[in-house]
């Protein structure tokens, strides 16, 4: 089951509530490792923290991948997804970066702070334990591809962007999806065979959050510190003003300022 290449088994559906929900709810035998489910439209697309993920029909990439890790790896799976998207975008000529933990953002010019990087896509990784004790991860990826500024709801128009806006032309979504899946397959194979070292090194390089004075929302509270590093499990190492280091598994970055 675990040897199936990611994407060699691809289902594309016209309209469903959510690719993540469908793969989470399938019987184990209908959700093998590497299966990819893409949708042209989701009526109940899910974002992180219970938010909705909205996308008009036939414009974006909306897909989920079943992963059956040998060891539970949810944080690293999110990073593998984000890095695969970012590297494929860069190969296409779209400068992109990771906003920890799961956002793909347009790379701001280097004299600008992270807050100028508009969101291009996001990752939602869900997991469940199967009856046989194994783990099912469902790695959901949403990427804004062929959207114009007017296609975004007014309230996020200044916060989001798309591949076509940044490139100034429409983009064929099939090769983009294939490229992301190939990269994800290679990253996953390496992760399972050799551990997370290569992935973390890559994620550190692609992560715009590091090196900034960063405010993180944690549930109801907020903490501020310097985003120093990603640890071996993909957690954010935040050094608080007191000098204490906090390891964050989740959290929402509110604001960052450069340290100059
Ligand atoms: C986020 O940034 O909040 C994560 C968004 C993840 C959206 C994708 S679209 C495909 C998959 N199916 C879903 O319902 N959500 C994810």
XYZ file of C-alpha atoms and ligand atoms in Angstrom:
276
model
C 0.000 0.000 0.000
C 2.718 2.483 1.024
C 4.784 2.048 -2.134
C 2.264 3.760 -4.463
C 3.734 6.919 -6.048
C 1.951 10.110 -5.046
C -0.298 11.093 -7.921
C -0.135 7.857 -9.913
C -3.706 7.422 -8.738
C -5.587 10.672 -9.451
C -9.327 11.309 -9.272
C -10.825 14.573 -10.493
C -14.389 15.415 -9.508
C -16.490 18.320 -10.718
C -18.119 19.404 -7.477
C -17.907 18.015 -3.936
C -18.110 19.539 -0.460
C -14.384 19.180 0.298
C -11.573 16.982 -0.999
C -10.201 16.680 2.541
C -13.527 15.618 4.041
C -14.137 13.048 1.334
C -10.731 11.407 1.778
C -10.972 11.479 5.572
C -14.336 9.695 5.414
C -13.473 7.006 2.876
C -13.063 3.388 3.856
C -9.353 2.587 4.357
C -9.209 0.357 1.267
C -10.505 3.252 -0.868
C -7.900 5.653 0.478
C -4.483 4.139 -0.329
C -1.204 5.985 0.127
C -0.542 8.372 -2.743
C -4.159 8.758 -3.874
C -4.905 12.305 -5.037
C -8.382 13.759 -5.218
C -8.843 17.068 -7.029
C -12.044 19.061 -7.388
C -13.110 21.763 -9.794
C -15.312 23.231 -7.091
C -15.799 22.710 -3.368
C -19.087 23.770 -1.808
C -17.637 23.458 1.718
C -13.905 23.924 1.280
C -12.143 23.973 4.634
C -9.331 26.236 5.767
C -7.385 26.082 8.995
C -9.018 26.845 12.313
C -12.516 26.063 11.102
C -12.482 28.748 8.423
C -14.024 28.332 4.971
C -11.813 28.056 1.887
C -13.542 29.772 -0.982
C -12.642 29.354 -4.659
C -14.740 29.883 -7.789
C -15.159 26.879 -10.114
C -12.391 25.792 -12.491
C -9.905 28.512 -11.621
C -7.672 27.134 -8.903
C -5.986 23.974 -7.705
C -7.990 22.264 -4.966
C -6.702 18.837 -4.091
C -5.885 16.431 -1.293
C -3.363 13.642 -0.998
C -3.581 10.535 1.182
C -0.342 9.824 3.010
C 0.260 6.803 5.182
C 3.402 7.614 7.142
C 5.520 4.988 8.830
C 5.646 7.354 11.832
C 3.105 10.139 12.533
C 4.517 13.195 10.786
C 1.771 15.764 10.450
C 3.959 18.903 10.856
C 6.518 17.625 8.393
C 3.807 16.631 5.907
C 2.532 20.228 5.909
C 6.052 21.493 5.274
C 6.577 18.940 2.493
C 3.370 20.159 0.824
C 4.266 23.822 1.188
C 7.844 23.374 -0.056
C 6.647 21.363 -3.083
C 4.199 24.118 -4.028
C 6.768 26.880 -3.511
C 9.483 25.137 -5.525
C 7.087 24.461 -8.396
C 5.936 28.087 -8.367
C 9.523 29.314 -8.405
C 10.276 27.018 -11.361
C 7.364 28.681 -13.142
C 8.802 32.130 -12.419
C 6.577 33.023 -9.461
C 8.653 34.027 -6.429
C 7.008 32.455 -3.390
C 7.802 31.805 0.235
C 6.485 29.932 3.268
C 4.708 31.803 6.006
C 4.943 29.308 8.853
C 3.189 26.966 9.354
C 1.064 26.477 6.259
C 0.753 29.543 4.049
C 2.296 29.989 0.641
C 2.799 33.698 0.056
C 4.138 35.806 -2.765
C 7.739 36.680 -2.007
C 8.000 40.301 -0.999
C 10.839 42.343 -2.430
C 13.692 41.950 0.036
C 13.441 45.518 1.287
C 9.877 44.792 2.438
C 8.626 42.982 5.514
C 6.721 39.692 5.349
C 3.400 41.471 5.771
C 3.700 42.551 2.123
C 3.628 38.915 0.945
C 0.100 38.205 -0.252
C -1.348 34.731 0.243
C -1.278 32.428 -2.788
C -2.306 29.212 -1.136
C -2.593 27.180 2.013
C -2.228 23.670 3.354
C -4.626 21.845 5.661
C -3.322 18.545 7.023
C -5.826 16.342 8.858
C -5.151 12.969 10.412
C -6.889 9.951 11.861
C -5.874 6.657 13.394
C -7.154 3.632 11.489
C -8.619 0.531 13.131
C -5.293 -1.282 12.504
C -3.391 1.457 14.387
C -1.921 3.056 11.250
C -2.146 6.780 10.558
C -4.019 8.332 7.671
C -2.912 11.861 6.811
C -4.925 13.890 4.351
C -2.846 16.745 3.021
C -5.140 19.317 1.425
C -3.718 22.031 -0.790
C -5.498 25.068 -2.177
C -3.641 27.308 -4.622
C -4.954 30.470 -6.260
C -4.118 30.003 -9.927
C -6.278 31.812 -12.489
C -7.949 34.482 -10.395
C -7.964 38.197 -11.107
C -8.055 40.759 -8.294
C -11.779 41.275 -8.903
C -12.408 37.559 -8.273
C -11.377 37.871 -4.619
C -13.944 38.907 -2.023
C -13.380 42.590 -1.207
C -12.234 41.883 2.349
C -9.235 39.801 1.254
C -8.395 41.639 -1.969
C -5.339 43.329 -0.469
C -4.225 40.174 1.332
C -4.378 37.556 -1.438
C -2.973 37.090 -4.909
C -2.802 34.429 -7.599
C -0.306 32.826 -9.935
C -1.895 34.493 -12.962
C -1.804 37.943 -11.362
C 1.895 37.549 -10.603
C 2.754 36.115 -14.026
C 0.449 38.390 -16.013
C -1.064 35.440 -17.921
C -3.371 32.476 -17.399
C -1.707 29.221 -16.432
C -2.474 25.622 -17.444
C -3.383 23.941 -14.150
C -2.636 20.314 -15.170
C 1.153 20.609 -15.510
C 1.238 22.745 -12.374
C -0.541 20.000 -10.432
C 1.699 17.314 -11.926
C 4.821 19.292 -11.017
C 3.699 19.762 -7.406
C 2.834 16.068 -7.047
C 6.192 14.959 -8.460
C 8.028 17.182 -6.014
C 5.855 15.986 -3.144
C 6.517 12.368 -4.055
C 10.287 12.963 -4.045
C 10.132 14.887 -0.755
C 8.022 12.182 0.868
C 10.257 9.353 -0.335
C 13.285 11.163 1.079
C 11.481 11.911 4.348
C 10.499 8.293 4.890
C 13.914 6.945 3.899
C 16.256 9.451 5.565
C 14.193 11.517 8.046
C 13.321 15.198 7.909
C 16.776 16.793 7.652
C 16.691 17.720 3.958
C 13.113 18.929 4.182
C 13.785 21.110 7.215
C 16.856 22.621 5.555
C 14.744 23.469 2.526
C 11.895 24.834 4.641
C 14.291 27.058 6.624
C 15.560 28.516 3.372
C 12.048 29.095 2.014
C 10.542 30.388 5.259
C 10.051 34.159 5.322
C 9.014 34.082 8.957
C 12.496 33.342 10.316
C 14.641 36.199 11.558
C 11.669 38.472 12.186
C 10.166 39.871 15.336
C 6.919 37.943 15.197
C 3.540 38.099 16.877
C 1.777 34.737 17.028
C -1.885 34.151 17.872
C -2.331 31.042 20.019
C -6.008 30.382 20.637
C -7.239 33.421 22.547
C -3.783 34.700 23.454
C -0.870 36.277 21.618
C 2.863 36.030 22.182
C 5.699 37.929 20.606
C 9.286 36.972 20.045
C 11.991 36.459 17.474
C 11.252 33.586 15.088
C 14.651 31.916 15.314
C 14.382 28.559 13.639
C 12.367 25.509 12.639
C 13.178 22.443 14.716
C 13.493 18.883 13.421
C 9.709 18.392 13.568
C 8.876 21.638 11.782
C 7.962 23.515 14.961
C 8.685 27.232 15.141
C 11.348 28.188 17.679
C 10.279 31.543 19.100
C 12.624 33.390 21.472
C 10.605 35.569 23.822
C 11.883 38.871 25.188
C 12.655 37.094 28.485
C 15.075 34.851 26.603
C 12.839 31.804 27.046
C 12.416 29.701 23.908
C 8.949 28.434 22.997
C 8.401 25.612 20.535
C 5.188 26.190 18.588
C 3.447 23.368 16.789
C 0.560 25.534 15.627
C -0.231 29.199 15.683
C -1.198 32.009 13.402
C 1.355 34.651 12.575
C -0.237 38.050 13.010
C 2.572 40.425 12.310
C 6.260 40.420 11.626
C 8.839 43.145 11.712
C 12.349 43.013 10.421
C 15.068 43.086 13.016
C 16.955 46.198 11.902
C -5.585 27.450 4.897
O -4.730 28.222 4.470
O -6.393 27.790 5.765
C -5.617 26.043 4.361
C -6.481 25.957 3.142
C -6.563 24.562 2.552
C -7.570 24.483 1.422
C -7.525 23.166 0.704
S -8.426 23.193 -0.816
C -8.282 21.457 -0.960
C -8.447 20.880 0.429
N -9.864 20.640 0.703
C -10.318 21.446 1.662
O -11.498 21.457 2.067
N -9.346 22.235 2.109
C -8.074 21.966 1.454
